[in-house]
C-alpha cells in the first residue's frame, strides 16, 4: 500500500507538518504577543472595576481602554474573552440587565469561582427583569457545574428566595435545608434557620 501510494502519503504528511508549523508559529508569534498586549491594555479597566467605577471599566477613560475596547481590539485574546464576563458584571451593576445577560451568556469558563459568579449574576439579572423561571435555571446551573464552599451556599439562598416568590414552598424548603446540611458553617448556614422557619410558617397557613 505504501509503495503504491507513496506520492499521496508524502503530500498528506507534508500537509500535516505545514499545519503543525502554522499552529506553533501562530501561537508563538501572534497569539502570545496579542495576549500580552491585550492584558496590558486591560489593566486599567480592571482597576476601575475593582473600585466600582463600572462605566469607566466598560468604556475606558482617555487613553485607557475599557473592556469593550479590549473585546473590539483583541478579539482572539484571553483578555477579550474574560472581558465578556467583566462587561456582563458591569452592565448588571449599571442596571442594564438585558445587555448583562447577553455578555455573560457569551462567556465560557471552567474556573469554579468565576463560573459560579457568572451564573449567580445571570440569575440576579433575570430576577431584576422578573424572569424568575430563567433565574431558577441560571442558579441551578451554577450550583450543579461550579460547586464550591464559597459561592454555592450564596446561590442556594438566592434560589430558595426565588422559589418562595414563585410559591414553590416545598422546593424552597428543600433548598434551604441543603444549606443547613451541606454548608452549616457558611454565613448563609448561620442564618438559614430563620428562612426555614419562614417557609414552614407559610406552609402551615
PDB file of C-alpha atoms in Angstrom:
ATOM      1  CA  UNK A   1       0.000   0.000   0.000  1.00  0.00           C
ATOM      2  CA  UNK A   2       2.769   2.421   0.985  1.00  0.00           C
ATOM      3  CA  UNK A   3       4.709   1.718  -2.228  1.00  0.00           C
ATOM      4  CA  UNK A   4       1.587   2.194  -4.360  1.00  0.00           C
ATOM      5  CA  UNK A   5       0.556   5.414  -2.590  1.00  0.00           C
ATOM      6  CA  UNK A   6       3.923   6.875  -1.683  1.00  0.00           C
ATOM      7  CA  UNK A   7       3.341  10.157  -3.509  1.00  0.00           C
ATOM      8  CA  UNK A   8      -0.075  10.728  -1.938  1.00  0.00           C
ATOM      9  CA  UNK A   9       1.179   9.858   1.538  1.00  0.00           C
ATOM     10  CA  UNK A  10       4.092  12.256   1.097  1.00  0.00           C
ATOM     11  CA  UNK A  11       1.671  15.074   0.261  1.00  0.00           C
ATOM     12  CA  UNK A  12      -0.506  14.230   3.289  1.00  0.00           C
ATOM     13  CA  UNK A  13       2.472  14.098   5.651  1.00  0.00           C
ATOM     14  CA  UNK A  14       3.812  17.358   4.243  1.00  0.00           C
ATOM     15  CA  UNK A  15       0.409  18.986   4.740  1.00  0.00           C
ATOM     16  CA  UNK A  16       0.213  17.827   8.347  1.00  0.00           C
ATOM     17  CA  UNK A  17       3.687  19.177   9.063  1.00  0.00           C
ATOM     18  CA  UNK A  18       2.749  22.505   7.473  1.00  0.00           C
ATOM     19  CA  UNK A  19      -0.402  22.776   9.584  1.00  0.00           C
ATOM     20  CA  UNK A  20       1.609  21.967  12.714  1.00  0.00           C
ATOM     21  CA  UNK A  21       4.172  24.653  11.886  1.00  0.00           C
ATOM     22  CA  UNK A  22       1.405  27.199  11.256  1.00  0.00           C
ATOM     23  CA  UNK A  23      -0.203  26.403  14.629  1.00  0.00           C
ATOM     24  CA  UNK A  24       3.091  26.610  16.513  1.00  0.00           C
ATOM     25  CA  UNK A  25       4.098  29.775  14.711  1.00  0.00           C
ATOM     26  CA  UNK A  26       0.677  31.338  15.250  1.00  0.00           C
ATOM     27  CA  UNK A  27       0.815  30.681  18.971  1.00  0.00           C
ATOM     28  CA  UNK A  28       4.369  31.924  19.375  1.00  0.00           C
ATOM     29  CA  UNK A  29       4.431  34.899  17.027  1.00  0.00           C
ATOM     30  CA  UNK A  30       0.797  36.043  17.035  1.00  0.00           C
ATOM     31  CA  UNK A  31      -1.320  34.824  19.960  1.00  0.00           C
ATOM     32  CA  UNK A  32       1.326  35.186  22.676  1.00  0.00           C
ATOM     33  CA  UNK A  33       2.182  38.833  21.826  1.00  0.00           C
ATOM     34  CA  UNK A  34      -1.534  39.534  21.305  1.00  0.00           C
ATOM     35  CA  UNK A  35      -2.391  38.156  24.747  1.00  0.00           C
ATOM     36  CA  UNK A  36       0.377  40.173  26.377  1.00  0.00           C
ATOM     37  CA  UNK A  37      -0.677  43.401  24.678  1.00  0.00           C
ATOM     38  CA  UNK A  38      -4.347  42.809  25.469  1.00  0.00           C
ATOM     39  CA  UNK A  39      -3.587  42.076  29.122  1.00  0.00           C
ATOM     40  CA  UNK A  40      -1.589  45.307  29.372  1.00  0.00           C
ATOM     41  CA  UNK A  41      -4.432  47.310  27.821  1.00  0.00           C
ATOM     42  CA  UNK A  42      -6.964  45.709  30.175  1.00  0.00           C
ATOM     43  CA  UNK A  43      -5.001  46.656  33.294  1.00  0.00           C
ATOM     44  CA  UNK A  44      -6.736  49.973  33.974  1.00  0.00           C
ATOM     45  CA  UNK A  45     -10.169  48.568  33.118  1.00  0.00           C
ATOM     46  CA  UNK A  46      -9.651  46.017  35.888  1.00  0.00           C
ATOM     47  CA  UNK A  47      -8.532  48.759  38.299  1.00  0.00           C
ATOM     48  CA  UNK A  48     -11.685  50.755  37.518  1.00  0.00           C
ATOM     49  CA  UNK A  49     -13.738  47.601  38.057  1.00  0.00           C
ATOM     50  CA  UNK A  50     -12.133  46.995  41.456  1.00  0.00           C
ATOM     51  CA  UNK A  51     -13.195  50.442  42.705  1.00  0.00           C
ATOM     52  CA  UNK A  52     -16.747  50.011  41.325  1.00  0.00           C
ATOM     53  CA  UNK A  53     -16.298  52.563  38.521  1.00  0.00           C
ATOM     54  CA  UNK A  54     -18.273  50.340  36.179  1.00  0.00           C
ATOM     55  CA  UNK A  55     -18.883  52.891  33.432  1.00  0.00           C
ATOM     56  CA  UNK A  56     -15.153  53.675  33.193  1.00  0.00           C
ATOM     57  CA  UNK A  57     -14.338  49.977  33.335  1.00  0.00           C
ATOM     58  CA  UNK A  58     -16.646  49.377  30.377  1.00  0.00           C
ATOM     59  CA  UNK A  59     -15.824  52.359  28.187  1.00  0.00           C
ATOM     60  CA  UNK A  60     -12.378  53.399  29.323  1.00  0.00           C
ATOM     61  CA  UNK A  61     -11.072  56.813  30.228  1.00  0.00           C
ATOM     62  CA  UNK A  62      -8.909  58.946  27.966  1.00  0.00           C
ATOM     63  CA  UNK A  63      -6.079  56.781  26.660  1.00  0.00           C
ATOM     64  CA  UNK A  64      -7.037  53.919  28.970  1.00  0.00           C
ATOM     65  CA  UNK A  65      -9.229  51.390  27.127  1.00  0.00           C
ATOM     66  CA  UNK A  66     -12.228  49.720  28.749  1.00  0.00           C
ATOM     67  CA  UNK A  67     -13.446  46.154  28.462  1.00  0.00           C
ATOM     68  CA  UNK A  68     -15.478  46.957  25.352  1.00  0.00           C
ATOM     69  CA  UNK A  69     -12.329  48.307  23.645  1.00  0.00           C
ATOM     70  CA  UNK A  70     -10.371  45.199  24.601  1.00  0.00           C
ATOM     71  CA  UNK A  71     -13.034  42.986  23.044  1.00  0.00           C
ATOM     72  CA  UNK A  72     -13.043  45.036  19.837  1.00  0.00           C
ATOM     73  CA  UNK A  73      -9.264  45.296  19.516  1.00  0.00           C
ATOM     74  CA  UNK A  74      -8.135  41.847  20.692  1.00  0.00           C
ATOM     75  CA  UNK A  75     -10.958  39.506  19.751  1.00  0.00           C
ATOM     76  CA  UNK A  76      -8.928  36.268  19.875  1.00  0.00           C
ATOM     77  CA  UNK A  77      -7.064  37.006  23.097  1.00  0.00           C
ATOM     78  CA  UNK A  78      -7.677  35.615  26.568  1.00  0.00           C
ATOM     79  CA  UNK A  79      -8.196  39.179  27.794  1.00  0.00           C
ATOM     80  CA  UNK A  80     -11.003  39.712  25.273  1.00  0.00           C
ATOM     81  CA  UNK A  81     -12.694  36.524  26.450  1.00  0.00           C
ATOM     82  CA  UNK A  82     -12.598  37.436  30.150  1.00  0.00           C
ATOM     83  CA  UNK A  83     -13.721  40.957  29.205  1.00  0.00           C
ATOM     84  CA  UNK A  84     -17.101  39.474  28.260  1.00  0.00           C
ATOM     85  CA  UNK A  85     -17.506  38.385  31.868  1.00  0.00           C
ATOM     86  CA  UNK A  86     -16.402  41.747  33.231  1.00  0.00           C
ATOM     87  CA  UNK A  87     -18.700  43.558  30.806  1.00  0.00           C
ATOM     88  CA  UNK A  88     -21.654  41.447  31.906  1.00  0.00           C
ATOM     89  CA  UNK A  89     -20.993  42.295  35.553  1.00  0.00           C
ATOM     90  CA  UNK A  90     -20.590  45.989  34.727  1.00  0.00           C
ATOM     91  CA  UNK A  91     -23.840  46.187  32.764  1.00  0.00           C
ATOM     92  CA  UNK A  92     -25.669  44.419  35.580  1.00  0.00           C
ATOM     93  CA  UNK A  93     -24.306  46.876  38.133  1.00  0.00           C
ATOM     94  CA  UNK A  94     -25.317  49.758  35.867  1.00  0.00           C
ATOM     95  CA  UNK A  95     -28.878  48.426  35.628  1.00  0.00           C
ATOM     96  CA  UNK A  96     -28.781  47.230  32.010  1.00  0.00           C
ATOM     97  CA  UNK A  97     -29.711  43.651  32.815  1.00  0.00           C
ATOM     98  CA  UNK A  98     -30.584  42.537  29.285  1.00  0.00           C
ATOM     99  CA  UNK A  99     -27.140  43.513  27.985  1.00  0.00           C
ATOM    100  CA  UNK A 100     -25.562  41.919  31.048  1.00  0.00           C
ATOM    101  CA  UNK A 101     -27.273  38.632  30.182  1.00  0.00           C
ATOM    102  CA  UNK A 102     -26.108  38.916  26.565  1.00  0.00           C
ATOM    103  CA  UNK A 103     -22.438  39.260  27.508  1.00  0.00           C
ATOM    104  CA  UNK A 104     -22.492  36.707  30.309  1.00  0.00           C
ATOM    105  CA  UNK A 105     -24.025  34.106  28.006  1.00  0.00           C
ATOM    106  CA  UNK A 106     -21.154  34.655  25.573  1.00  0.00           C
ATOM    107  CA  UNK A 107     -18.564  33.947  28.258  1.00  0.00           C
ATOM    108  CA  UNK A 108     -17.305  30.385  28.829  1.00  0.00           C
ATOM    109  CA  UNK A 109     -15.062  29.211  31.655  1.00  0.00           C
ATOM    110  CA  UNK A 110     -14.068  26.143  33.655  1.00  0.00           C
ATOM    111  CA  UNK A 111     -12.938  28.137  36.684  1.00  0.00           C
ATOM    112  CA  UNK A 112     -15.100  27.261  39.700  1.00  0.00           C
ATOM    113  CA  UNK A 113     -15.312  30.715  41.269  1.00  0.00           C
ATOM    114  CA  UNK A 114     -15.616  32.688  38.032  1.00  0.00           C
ATOM    115  CA  UNK A 115     -18.147  30.246  36.611  1.00  0.00           C
ATOM    116  CA  UNK A 116     -20.215  30.419  39.790  1.00  0.00           C
ATOM    117  CA  UNK A 117     -20.060  34.228  39.750  1.00  0.00           C
ATOM    118  CA  UNK A 118     -21.241  34.226  36.132  1.00  0.00           C
ATOM    119  CA  UNK A 119     -24.349  32.162  36.847  1.00  0.00           C
ATOM    120  CA  UNK A 120     -25.040  33.947  40.117  1.00  0.00           C
ATOM    121  CA  UNK A 121     -25.076  37.275  38.291  1.00  0.00           C
ATOM    122  CA  UNK A 122     -27.124  35.790  35.453  1.00  0.00           C
ATOM    123  CA  UNK A 123     -29.714  34.679  37.963  1.00  0.00           C
ATOM    124  CA  UNK A 124     -29.715  38.111  39.603  1.00  0.00           C
ATOM    125  CA  UNK A 125     -30.219  39.802  36.226  1.00  0.00           C
ATOM    126  CA  UNK A 126     -33.167  37.544  35.414  1.00  0.00           C
ATOM    127  CA  UNK A 127     -34.680  38.323  38.825  1.00  0.00           C
ATOM    128  CA  UNK A 128     -34.375  42.047  38.125  1.00  0.00           C
ATOM    129  CA  UNK A 129     -36.243  41.504  34.844  1.00  0.00           C
ATOM    130  CA  UNK A 130     -38.941  39.471  36.576  1.00  0.00           C
ATOM    131  CA  UNK A 131     -37.965  36.335  34.645  1.00  0.00           C
ATOM    132  CA  UNK A 132     -37.973  34.028  37.651  1.00  0.00           C
ATOM    133  CA  UNK A 133     -38.004  30.708  35.783  1.00  0.00           C
ATOM    134  CA  UNK A 134     -34.841  31.714  33.931  1.00  0.00           C
ATOM    135  CA  UNK A 135     -33.339  32.817  37.242  1.00  0.00           C
ATOM    136  CA  UNK A 136     -34.001  29.364  38.690  1.00  0.00           C
ATOM    137  CA  UNK A 137     -32.311  27.760  35.686  1.00  0.00           C
ATOM    138  CA  UNK A 138     -29.259  30.036  35.993  1.00  0.00           C
ATOM    139  CA  UNK A 139     -28.798  29.434  39.716  1.00  0.00           C
ATOM    140  CA  UNK A 140     -29.269  25.670  39.314  1.00  0.00           C
ATOM    141  CA  UNK A 141     -26.679  25.557  36.538  1.00  0.00           C
ATOM    142  CA  UNK A 142     -24.174  27.448  38.671  1.00  0.00           C
ATOM    143  CA  UNK A 143     -24.815  25.150  41.633  1.00  0.00           C
ATOM    144  CA  UNK A 144     -24.528  21.964  39.568  1.00  0.00           C
ATOM    145  CA  UNK A 145     -21.499  22.878  37.446  1.00  0.00           C
ATOM    146  CA  UNK A 146     -19.435  25.089  39.734  1.00  0.00           C
ATOM    147  CA  UNK A 147     -19.918  23.768  43.253  1.00  0.00           C
ATOM    148  CA  UNK A 148     -17.645  25.383  45.848  1.00  0.00           C
ATOM    149  CA  UNK A 149     -17.977  26.204  49.526  1.00  0.00           C
ATOM    150  CA  UNK A 150     -17.976  29.972  48.972  1.00  0.00           C
ATOM    151  CA  UNK A 151     -20.403  30.564  46.098  1.00  0.00           C
ATOM    152  CA  UNK A 152     -22.751  27.599  46.289  1.00  0.00           C
ATOM    153  CA  UNK A 153     -24.499  28.488  49.584  1.00  0.00           C
ATOM    154  CA  UNK A 154     -24.987  32.028  48.259  1.00  0.00           C
ATOM    155  CA  UNK A 155     -26.678  30.731  45.111  1.00  0.00           C
ATOM    156  CA  UNK A 156     -28.722  28.208  47.087  1.00  0.00           C
ATOM    157  CA  UNK A 157     -30.066  31.003  49.265  1.00  0.00           C
ATOM    158  CA  UNK A 158     -30.940  33.093  46.195  1.00  0.00           C
ATOM    159  CA  UNK A 159     -32.581  30.056  44.612  1.00  0.00           C
ATOM    160  CA  UNK A 160     -34.651  29.422  47.720  1.00  0.00           C
ATOM    161  CA  UNK A 161     -35.887  33.009  47.755  1.00  0.00           C
ATOM    162  CA  UNK A 162     -36.931  32.764  44.092  1.00  0.00           C
ATOM    163  CA  UNK A 163     -38.774  29.508  44.833  1.00  0.00           C
ATOM    164  CA  UNK A 164     -40.619  31.342  47.616  1.00  0.00           C
ATOM    165  CA  UNK A 165     -41.549  34.138  45.216  1.00  0.00           C
ATOM    166  CA  UNK A 166     -42.868  31.521  42.784  1.00  0.00           C
ATOM    167  CA  UNK A 167     -44.913  29.955  45.567  1.00  0.00           C
ATOM    168  CA  UNK A 168     -42.968  26.677  45.335  1.00  0.00           C
ATOM    169  CA  UNK A 169     -42.571  26.280  49.079  1.00  0.00           C
ATOM    170  CA  UNK A 170     -41.524  22.614  49.085  1.00  0.00           C
ATOM    171  CA  UNK A 171     -38.663  23.427  46.700  1.00  0.00           C
ATOM    172  CA  UNK A 172     -37.687  26.455  48.772  1.00  0.00           C
ATOM    173  CA  UNK A 173     -37.604  24.402  51.966  1.00  0.00           C
ATOM    174  CA  UNK A 174     -35.530  21.670  50.325  1.00  0.00           C
ATOM    175  CA  UNK A 175     -33.071  24.290  49.045  1.00  0.00           C
ATOM    176  CA  UNK A 176     -32.686  25.914  52.463  1.00  0.00           C
ATOM    177  CA  UNK A 177     -32.220  22.525  54.120  1.00  0.00           C
ATOM    178  CA  UNK A 178     -29.410  21.781  51.656  1.00  0.00           C
ATOM    179  CA  UNK A 179     -27.588  24.822  53.018  1.00  0.00           C
ATOM    180  CA  UNK A 180     -28.281  23.676  56.574  1.00  0.00           C
ATOM    181  CA  UNK A 181     -26.938  20.171  55.848  1.00  0.00           C
ATOM    182  CA  UNK A 182     -24.033  20.843  53.482  1.00  0.00           C
ATOM    183  CA  UNK A 183     -22.826  24.341  54.358  1.00  0.00           C
ATOM    184  CA  UNK A 184     -23.671  24.856  58.049  1.00  0.00           C
ATOM    185  CA  UNK A 185     -20.592  26.986  58.809  1.00  0.00           C
ATOM    186  CA  UNK A 186     -21.080  29.386  55.890  1.00  0.00           C
ATOM    187  CA  UNK A 187     -22.562  32.849  56.536  1.00  0.00           C
ATOM    188  CA  UNK A 188     -25.731  31.611  54.822  1.00  0.00           C
ATOM    189  CA  UNK A 189     -25.737  28.487  57.008  1.00  0.00           C
ATOM    190  CA  UNK A 190     -25.518  30.584  60.165  1.00  0.00           C
ATOM    191  CA  UNK A 191     -28.804  32.345  59.395  1.00  0.00           C
ATOM    192  CA  UNK A 192     -30.660  29.701  57.396  1.00  0.00           C
ATOM    193  CA  UNK A 193     -32.904  28.567  60.275  1.00  0.00           C
ATOM    194  CA  UNK A 194     -34.954  31.758  60.027  1.00  0.00           C
ATOM    195  CA  UNK A 195     -35.546  31.115  56.314  1.00  0.00           C
ATOM    196  CA  UNK A 196     -36.552  27.539  57.065  1.00  0.00           C
ATOM    197  CA  UNK A 197     -38.896  28.796  59.797  1.00  0.00           C
ATOM    198  CA  UNK A 198     -40.416  31.352  57.430  1.00  0.00           C
ATOM    199  CA  UNK A 199     -41.237  28.739  54.807  1.00  0.00           C
ATOM    200  CA  UNK A 200     -42.615  26.314  57.394  1.00  0.00           C
ATOM    201  CA  UNK A 201     -44.873  29.112  58.682  1.00  0.00           C
ATOM    202  CA  UNK A 202     -46.148  29.743  55.157  1.00  0.00           C
ATOM    203  CA  UNK A 203     -46.808  26.026  54.685  1.00  0.00           C
ATOM    204  CA  UNK A 204     -48.882  25.859  57.855  1.00  0.00           C
ATOM    205  CA  UNK A 205     -51.272  28.596  56.725  1.00  0.00           C
TER     206      UNK A 205
END
